[in-house]
PDB file of C-alpha atoms and ligand atoms in Angstrom:
ATOM      1  CA  MET A  10       0.061   0.409  -0.194  1.00  0.00           C
ATOM      2  CA  ALA A  11       1.421   3.779  -1.099  1.00  0.00           C
ATOM      3  CA  VAL A  12       2.805   5.325   2.314  1.00  0.00           C
ATOM      4  CA  LEU A  13       2.725   8.875   2.557  1.00  0.00           C
ATOM      5  CA  LEU A  14       5.909  10.397   2.928  1.00  0.00           C
ATOM      6  CA  ASP A  15       6.800  12.502   5.715  1.00  0.00           C
ATOM      7  CA  TYR A  16       6.513  16.269   4.904  1.00  0.00           C
ATOM      8  CA  ILE A  17      10.266  17.178   6.462  1.00  0.00           C
ATOM      9  CA  GLU A  18      11.432  14.075   4.518  1.00  0.00           C
ATOM     10  CA  ALA A  19       9.556  15.534   1.460  1.00  0.00           C
ATOM     11  CA  GLU A  20      10.660  18.495   1.845  1.00  0.00           C
ATOM     12  CA  ARG A  21      14.396  17.548   1.710  1.00  0.00           C
ATOM     13  CA  MET A  22      13.967  15.368  -1.221  1.00  0.00           C
ATOM     14  CA  LEU A  23      12.414  18.359  -3.403  1.00  0.00           C
ATOM     15  CA  LYS A  24      15.401  20.348  -1.944  1.00  0.00           C
ATOM     16  CA  ARG A  25      17.467  18.124  -2.904  1.00  0.00           C
ATOM     17  CA  TYR A  26      16.884  18.644  -6.443  1.00  0.00           C
ATOM     18  CA  GLY A  27      16.329  22.126  -6.598  1.00  0.00           C
ATOM     19  CA  ILE A  28      12.444  22.996  -6.080  1.00  0.00           C
ATOM     20  CA  LYS A  29      11.359  25.577  -4.163  1.00  0.00           C
ATOM     21  CA  THR A  30       9.188  24.988  -0.300  1.00  0.00           C
ATOM     22  CA  VAL A  31       7.584  27.466   1.506  1.00  0.00           C
ATOM     23  CA  ARG A  32       9.130  27.821   5.325  1.00  0.00           C
ATOM     24  CA  SER A  33       7.920  25.258   7.269  1.00  0.00           C
ATOM     25  CA  ALA A  34       8.072  23.266  10.984  1.00  0.00           C
ATOM     26  CA  TYR A  35       5.621  20.963  13.103  1.00  0.00           C
ATOM     27  CA  VAL A  36       4.428  22.733  15.920  1.00  0.00           C
ATOM     28  CA  LYS A  37       2.877  21.234  19.238  1.00  0.00           C
ATOM     29  CA  SER A  38       1.319  24.635  20.730  1.00  0.00           C
ATOM     30  CA  GLY A  39       0.196  27.519  19.826  1.00  0.00           C
ATOM     31  CA  GLU A  40       2.798  29.548  21.400  1.00  0.00           C
ATOM     32  CA  GLU A  41       5.574  27.213  19.380  1.00  0.00           C
ATOM     33  CA  ALA A  42       3.402  28.179  16.483  1.00  0.00           C
ATOM     34  CA  VAL A  43       3.557  32.225  17.400  1.00  0.00           C
ATOM     35  CA  ARG A  44       7.276  31.687  17.329  1.00  0.00           C
ATOM     36  CA  PHE A  45       7.633  30.439  14.216  1.00  0.00           C
ATOM     37  CA  SER A  46       5.486  32.840  12.629  1.00  0.00           C
ATOM     38  CA  ASN A  47       7.861  35.567  14.032  1.00  0.00           C
ATOM     39  CA  GLY A  48       5.194  38.294  13.104  1.00  0.00           C
ATOM     40  CA  LYS A  49       4.483  37.097   9.721  1.00  0.00           C
ATOM     41  CA  PRO A  50       1.229  35.543   8.216  1.00  0.00           C
ATOM     42  CA  LEU A  51       0.940  31.919   8.798  1.00  0.00           C
ATOM     43  CA  VAL A  52      -0.853  28.645   7.556  1.00  0.00           C
ATOM     44  CA  MET A  53      -1.719  25.919   9.712  1.00  0.00           C
ATOM     45  CA  LYS A  54      -2.772  22.418   8.973  1.00  0.00           C
ATOM     46  CA  VAL A  55      -2.762  18.952  10.035  1.00  0.00           C
ATOM     47  CA  LEU A  56      -0.925  16.374   8.114  1.00  0.00           C
ATOM     48  CA  SER A  57      -2.014  12.837   8.467  1.00  0.00           C
ATOM     49  CA  GLN A  58      -1.940   9.579   6.862  1.00  0.00           C
ATOM     50  CA  GLN A  59      -5.835   9.612   6.954  1.00  0.00           C
ATOM     51  CA  ALA A  60      -6.615  12.889   5.664  1.00  0.00           C
ATOM     52  CA  LEU A  61      -5.079  13.061   2.187  1.00  0.00           C
ATOM     53  CA  HIS A  62      -7.369  16.011   1.111  1.00  0.00           C
ATOM     54  CA  LYS A  63      -7.315  18.778   4.229  1.00  0.00           C
ATOM     55  CA  SER A  64      -9.317  21.635   3.238  1.00  0.00           C
ATOM     56  CA  LYS A  65     -11.920  19.307   2.660  1.00  0.00           C
ATOM     57  CA  SER A  66     -11.400  17.513   6.009  1.00  0.00           C
ATOM     58  CA  GLY A  67     -11.396  21.343   7.640  1.00  0.00           C
ATOM     59  CA  LEU A  68      -7.687  20.544   8.109  1.00  0.00           C
ATOM     60  CA  VAL A  69      -6.598  23.422   6.635  1.00  0.00           C
ATOM     61  CA  LYS A  70      -6.485  27.265   8.355  1.00  0.00           C
ATOM     62  CA  LEU A  71      -5.024  30.170   5.816  1.00  0.00           C
ATOM     63  CA  ASN A  72      -4.426  33.619   6.617  1.00  0.00           C
ATOM     64  CA  LEU A  73      -3.576  34.312  10.216  1.00  0.00           C
ATOM     65  CA  TYR A  74      -2.287  37.503  11.094  1.00  0.00           C
ATOM     66  CA  THR A  75      -2.696  37.780  14.813  1.00  0.00           C
ATOM     67  CA  GLU A  76      -1.123  36.077  17.619  1.00  0.00           C
ATOM     68  CA  LYS A  77      -4.752  35.166  18.871  1.00  0.00           C
ATOM     69  CA  GLU A  78      -5.425  33.910  15.640  1.00  0.00           C
ATOM     70  CA  VAL A  79      -2.337  31.697  15.310  1.00  0.00           C
ATOM     71  CA  ARG A  80      -2.896  30.160  18.679  1.00  0.00           C
ATOM     72  CA  ASP A  81      -6.836  29.767  18.131  1.00  0.00           C
ATOM     73  CA  ALA A  82      -6.200  28.029  15.074  1.00  0.00           C
ATOM     74  CA  PHE A  83      -3.832  25.197  16.444  1.00  0.00           C
ATOM     75  CA  SER A  84      -6.212  24.629  18.927  1.00  0.00           C
ATOM     76  CA  TYR A  85      -9.258  24.160  16.455  1.00  0.00           C
ATOM     77  CA  LEU A  86      -7.260  22.438  14.353  1.00  0.00           C
ATOM     78  CA  ALA A  87      -6.109  20.071  16.744  1.00  0.00           C
ATOM     79  CA  LYS A  88      -9.793  19.651  18.281  1.00  0.00           C
ATOM     80  CA  ARG A  89     -10.890  18.776  14.410  1.00  0.00           C
ATOM     81  CA  ALA A  90      -7.844  16.236  14.142  1.00  0.00           C
ATOM     82  CA  SER A  91      -9.067  14.786  17.355  1.00  0.00           C
ATOM     83  CA  SER A  92     -13.024  14.602  16.304  1.00  0.00           C
ATOM     84  CA  LEU A  93     -12.118  13.069  13.102  1.00  0.00           C
ATOM     85  CA  LYS A  94     -10.174  10.204  15.251  1.00  0.00           C
ATOM     86  CA  LEU A  95      -6.702  10.774  13.129  1.00  0.00           C
ATOM     87  CA  SER A  96      -4.142   8.756  14.353  1.00  0.00           C
ATOM     88  CA  GLY A  97      -0.556   9.898  14.306  1.00  0.00           C
ATOM     89  CA  TYR A  98      -1.685  13.210  12.775  1.00  0.00           C
ATOM     90  CA  LYS A  99       0.795  16.372  12.844  1.00  0.00           C
ATOM     91  CA  ILE A 100       0.277  19.863  12.858  1.00  0.00           C
ATOM     92  CA  LEU A 101       2.594  22.219  10.396  1.00  0.00           C
ATOM     93  CA  ALA A 102       2.752  25.803  10.359  1.00  0.00           C
ATOM     94  CA  GLN A 103       4.059  27.024   7.398  1.00  0.00           C
ATOM     95  CA  GLU A 104       4.847  30.686   6.330  1.00  0.00           C
ATOM     96  CA  MET A 105       1.997  32.287   4.288  1.00  0.00           C
ATOM     97  CA  ALA A 106       2.811  32.925   0.656  1.00  0.00           C
ATOM     98  CA  PRO A 107       1.716  35.623  -1.383  1.00  0.00           C
ATOM     99  CA  SER A 108      -1.514  34.704  -3.426  1.00  0.00           C
ATOM    100  CA  GLY A 109      -0.375  34.046  -7.727  1.00  0.00           C
ATOM    101  CA  ILE A 110      -1.046  31.093  -9.955  1.00  0.00           C
ATOM    102  CA  GLU A 111      -1.601  28.158  -8.635  1.00  0.00           C
ATOM    103  CA  ILE A 112      -0.446  25.114 -10.495  1.00  0.00           C
ATOM    104  CA  ILE A 113      -0.172  21.480 -10.103  1.00  0.00           C
ATOM    105  CA  VAL A 114       3.262  19.417 -10.804  1.00  0.00           C
ATOM    106  CA  GLY A 115       2.763  15.733 -10.354  1.00  0.00           C
ATOM    107  CA  GLY A 116       3.936  12.207 -11.081  1.00  0.00           C
ATOM    108  CA  LYS A 117       2.719   8.969 -10.774  1.00  0.00           C
ATOM    109  CA  VAL A 118       3.426   5.084 -11.643  1.00  0.00           C
ATOM    110  CA  ASP A 119       1.295   3.733 -14.827  1.00  0.00           C
ATOM    111  CA  PRO A 120       0.689   0.017 -15.154  1.00  0.00           C
ATOM    112  CA  GLN A 121       1.236   0.280 -18.803  1.00  0.00           C
ATOM    113  CA  PHE A 122       3.790   3.303 -19.253  1.00  0.00           C
ATOM    114  CA  GLY A 123       5.461   3.314 -15.947  1.00  0.00           C
ATOM    115  CA  LYS A 124       6.739   6.653 -14.682  1.00  0.00           C
ATOM    116  CA  LEU A 125       4.657  10.233 -15.678  1.00  0.00           C
ATOM    117  CA  VAL A 126       4.986  13.370 -15.152  1.00  0.00           C
ATOM    118  CA  LEU A 127       2.412  16.349 -15.486  1.00  0.00           C
ATOM    119  CA  VAL A 128       2.039  19.566 -15.449  1.00  0.00           C
ATOM    120  CA  GLY A 129      -1.757  21.861 -15.051  1.00  0.00           C
ATOM    121  CA  LEU A 130      -3.910  24.921 -13.463  1.00  0.00           C
ATOM    122  CA  GLY A 131      -4.048  23.862  -9.687  1.00  0.00           C
ATOM    123  CA  GLY A 132      -6.591  23.835  -7.260  1.00  0.00           C
ATOM    124  CA  VAL A 133     -10.086  23.232  -7.858  1.00  0.00           C
ATOM    125  CA  TYR A 134      -9.437  23.544 -11.946  1.00  0.00           C
ATOM    126  CA  VAL A 135      -7.684  20.513 -11.589  1.00  0.00           C
ATOM    127  CA  GLU A 136     -10.805  18.433 -11.949  1.00  0.00           C
ATOM    128  CA  ALA A 137     -12.948  21.152 -13.375  1.00  0.00           C
ATOM    129  CA  PHE A 138     -10.609  21.519 -16.888  1.00  0.00           C
ATOM    130  CA  LYS A 139      -9.099  18.800 -16.794  1.00  0.00           C
ATOM    131  CA  ASP A 140      -5.942  20.805 -18.346  1.00  0.00           C
ATOM    132  CA  VAL A 141      -3.273  18.609 -17.804  1.00  0.00           C
ATOM    133  CA  ALA A 142      -0.252  17.277 -19.756  1.00  0.00           C
ATOM    134  CA  VAL A 143       1.369  14.689 -19.252  1.00  0.00           C
ATOM    135  CA  ARG A 144       4.495  12.883 -19.887  1.00  0.00           C
ATOM    136  CA  VAL A 145       6.620   9.638 -19.330  1.00  0.00           C
ATOM    137  CA  CYS A 146       9.925  10.184 -17.643  1.00  0.00           C
ATOM    138  CA  PRO A 147      12.746  11.037 -18.245  1.00  0.00           C
ATOM    139  CA  ILE A 148      11.640  14.374 -19.857  1.00  0.00           C
ATOM    140  CA  GLY A 149      14.238  16.766 -21.636  1.00  0.00           C
ATOM    141  CA  SER A 150      13.402  20.441 -22.466  1.00  0.00           C
ATOM    142  CA  TYR A 151      11.767  20.355 -25.908  1.00  0.00           C
ATOM    143  CA  ASP A 152       9.415  17.869 -24.076  1.00  0.00           C
ATOM    144  CA  ALA A 153       8.912  20.188 -21.109  1.00  0.00           C
ATOM    145  CA  LYS A 154       8.205  22.570 -23.678  1.00  0.00           C
ATOM    146  CA  SER A 155       5.509  21.125 -25.430  1.00  0.00           C
ATOM    147  CA  MET A 156       3.888  19.890 -22.026  1.00  0.00           C
ATOM    148  CA  ILE A 157       2.837  24.021 -21.871  1.00  0.00           C
ATOM    149  CA  SER A 158       1.884  25.253 -24.904  1.00  0.00           C
ATOM    150  CA  GLN A 159      -0.378  21.650 -25.108  1.00  0.00           C
ATOM    151  CA  LEU A 160      -2.225  23.512 -22.018  1.00  0.00           C
ATOM    152  CA  LYS A 161      -5.215  25.313 -22.835  1.00  0.00           C
ATOM    153  CA  SER A 162      -3.945  27.455 -19.561  1.00  0.00           C
ATOM    154  CA  ARG A 163      -0.816  28.318 -21.219  1.00  0.00           C
ATOM    155  CA  SER A 164      -1.088  31.774 -21.517  1.00  0.00           C
ATOM    156  CA  VAL A 165      -2.110  32.401 -17.585  1.00  0.00           C
ATOM    157  CA  ILE A 166       0.618  29.449 -16.631  1.00  0.00           C
ATOM    158  CA  ALA A 167       3.439  30.861 -19.216  1.00  0.00           C
ATOM    159  CA  PRO A 168       2.758  34.365 -19.733  1.00  0.00           C
ATOM    160  CA  ASN A 169       6.075  35.096 -21.030  1.00  0.00           C
ATOM    161  CA  PRO A 170       9.462  33.746 -21.849  1.00  0.00           C
ATOM    162  CA  GLY A 171      10.732  33.749 -18.548  1.00  0.00           C
ATOM    163  CA  ALA A 172       7.803  32.088 -16.580  1.00  0.00           C
ATOM    164  CA  GLU A 173       8.067  29.545 -19.673  1.00  0.00           C
ATOM    165  CA  ARG A 174      11.681  28.985 -18.331  1.00  0.00           C
ATOM    166  CA  MET A 175      10.793  28.680 -15.122  1.00  0.00           C
ATOM    167  CA  VAL A 176       8.037  26.022 -15.000  1.00  0.00           C
ATOM    168  CA  GLU A 177      10.091  24.317 -17.718  1.00  0.00           C
ATOM    169  CA  SER A 178      12.678  23.970 -15.149  1.00  0.00           C
ATOM    170  CA  LEU A 179      10.479  22.631 -12.311  1.00  0.00           C
ATOM    171  CA  LEU A 180       9.190  19.897 -14.401  1.00  0.00           C
ATOM    172  CA  LEU A 181      12.610  18.800 -15.530  1.00  0.00           C
ATOM    173  CA  LYS A 182      13.610  19.078 -12.074  1.00  0.00           C
ATOM    174  CA  ALA A 183      10.790  16.554 -11.047  1.00  0.00           C
ATOM    175  CA  SER A 184      10.847  13.954 -13.553  1.00  0.00           C
ATOM    176  CA  LYS A 185      14.694  13.641 -12.459  1.00  0.00           C
ATOM    177  CA  MET A 186      13.691  13.587  -9.161  1.00  0.00           C
ATOM    178  CA  ILE A 187      10.694  10.638 -10.058  1.00  0.00           C
ATOM    179  CA  MET A 188      13.028   8.736 -11.792  1.00  0.00           C
ATOM    180  CA  GLU A 189      15.854   8.626  -9.373  1.00  0.00           C
ATOM    181  CA  ASN A 190      13.376   7.735  -6.464  1.00  0.00           C
ATOM    182  CA  ASN A 191      11.093   5.151  -5.397  1.00  0.00           C
ATOM    183  CA  ILE A 192       7.575   7.102  -5.760  1.00  0.00           C
ATOM    184  CA  SER A 193       4.470   6.240  -6.405  1.00  0.00           C
ATOM    185  CA  GLU A 194       2.826   9.623  -6.411  1.00  0.00           C
ATOM    186  CA  LEU A 195       3.673  12.967  -6.316  1.00  0.00           C
ATOM    187  CA  ASP A 196       1.546  15.849  -5.609  1.00  0.00           C
ATOM    188  CA  LEU A 197       2.615  18.927  -5.681  1.00  0.00           C
ATOM    189  CA  ASN A 198      -0.512  21.119  -5.654  1.00  0.00           C
ATOM    190  CA  PRO A 199      -0.211  23.491  -5.284  1.00  0.00           C
ATOM    191  CA  VAL A 200       3.156  25.260  -6.490  1.00  0.00           C
ATOM    192  CA  ILE A 201       2.133  29.247  -6.418  1.00  0.00           C
ATOM    193  CA  LEU A 202       3.992  31.021  -9.640  1.00  0.00           C
ATOM    194  CA  TYR A 203       5.036  34.413  -9.433  1.00  0.00           C
ATOM    195  CA  PRO A 204       6.845  36.745 -11.937  1.00  0.00           C
ATOM    196  CA  ASP A 205      10.274  36.120 -10.451  1.00  0.00           C
ATOM    197  CA  GLY A 206       9.720  32.966  -8.835  1.00  0.00           C
ATOM    198  CA  TYR A 207       7.395  29.996  -7.164  1.00  0.00           C
ATOM    199  CA  ASN A 208       6.521  28.154  -3.757  1.00  0.00           C
ATOM    200  CA  ALA A 209       5.621  25.124  -3.338  1.00  0.00           C
ATOM    201  CA  VAL A 210       3.204  24.706  -0.808  1.00  0.00           C
ATOM    202  CA  ASP A 211       1.642  21.352  -0.403  1.00  0.00           C
ATOM    203  CA  LEU A 212       3.863  18.396  -0.835  1.00  0.00           C
ATOM    204  CA  ARG A 213       2.676  15.061  -1.338  1.00  0.00           C
ATOM    205  CA  ILE A 214       4.570  12.450  -2.109  1.00  0.00           C
ATOM    206  CA  MET A 215       3.583   8.531  -1.762  1.00  0.00           C
ATOM    207  CA  LYS A 216       6.178   6.061  -1.754  1.00  0.00           C
TER     208      LYS A 216
HETATM  209  P1  ADP B 326      -5.588  20.383   0.147  1.00  0.00           P
HETATM  210  O1  ADP B 326      -4.958  20.311  -1.189  1.00  0.00           O
HETATM  211  O2  ADP B 326      -4.730  19.124   0.941  1.00  0.00           O
HETATM  212  O3  ADP B 326      -6.576  20.892   0.618  1.00  0.00           O
HETATM  213  P2  ADP B 326      -3.517  22.504   0.707  1.00  0.00           P
HETATM  214  O4  ADP B 326      -2.043  22.293   1.597  1.00  0.00           O
HETATM  215  O5  ADP B 326      -3.142  22.360  -0.822  1.00  0.00           O
HETATM  216  O6  ADP B 326      -4.292  21.333   1.349  1.00  0.00           O
HETATM  217  O7  ADP B 326      -3.527  23.886   1.100  1.00  0.00           O
HETATM  218  C1  ADP B 326      -5.395  23.872   0.858  1.00  0.00           C
HETATM  219  C2  ADP B 326      -5.057  25.656  -0.466  1.00  0.00           C
HETATM  220  O8  ADP B 326      -4.561  26.163   0.544  1.00  0.00           O
HETATM  221  C3  ADP B 326      -4.099  25.749  -0.966  1.00  0.00           C
HETATM  222  O9  ADP B 326      -4.651  25.214  -2.221  1.00  0.00           O
HETATM  223  C4  ADP B 326      -4.304  27.040  -1.025  1.00  0.00           C
HETATM  224  O10 ADP B 326      -4.657  27.762  -2.243  1.00  0.00           O
HETATM  225  C5  ADP B 326      -3.989  27.385   0.028  1.00  0.00           C
HETATM  226  N1  ADP B 326      -2.344  27.634   0.469  1.00  0.00           N
HETATM  227  C6  ADP B 326      -1.891  26.375   1.543  1.00  0.00           C
HETATM  228  N2  ADP B 326      -0.957  26.248   2.495  1.00  0.00           N
HETATM  229  C7  ADP B 326      -0.579  27.983   1.931  1.00  0.00           C
HETATM  230  C8  ADP B 326       0.648  28.489   2.696  1.00  0.00           C
HETATM  231  N3  ADP B 326       1.644  28.074   3.034  1.00  0.00           N
HETATM  232  N4  ADP B 326       0.944  29.825   1.569  1.00  0.00           N
HETATM  233  C9  ADP B 326      -0.681  30.203   0.701  1.00  0.00           C
HETATM  234  N5  ADP B 326      -1.710  29.673   0.591  1.00  0.00           N
HETATM  235  C10 ADP B 326      -1.663  28.348   0.848  1.00  0.00           C
HETATM  236 MG1   MG B 327      -3.420  20.818  -2.305  1.00  0.00          MG
END
């Protein structure tokens, strides 16, 4: 059975391939979360093998600006996790990334084709529009380019050559990581894009 890789290990793996992630840490109390935030806006979420779709289950709190909001969110999430009877859950605090275009960069193993890498608009749009491009790994930069140009949302995801190069390079890194590791599923959803960079904020790697 597929097992969810611990968030911090997932973060470490992505870092080895040069994929940027938002600053995060596990917290054991509201106080710890306040210290981690250091005055910056925060996001908190419950991570558990038994809850893979966190916001649907009320396990994500966004837009935490004040110390009180941070403390209240911690107690809310801890209560929510125990009412859902999640065993072995952890609470993750993350810096709140500025908003931008949300894309999904993913991967899976197909019984017939083997390891695949995919890209598309992220969040709810993945399911609504089914606008994703998929290739067999490993991909080269020609493939990465053609994946992006195949998307209906290409002008949103890659509005200029710089943005296109950034997404291309992200896809090449993801493909390399999928090739070199024993991963049954990769789900970076979303990776938030900015004019001058990106930030992966939800990392799901299944071993
Ligand atoms: P899930 O996909 O399991 O519901 P996510 O971690 O993707 O949970 O969070 C849900 C949504 O919240 C994301 O799609 C994104 O829009 C937003 N979000 C999550 N983490 C952050 C963050 N650190 N900064 C800004 N927005 C975030
Ligand atoms: Mg997500």
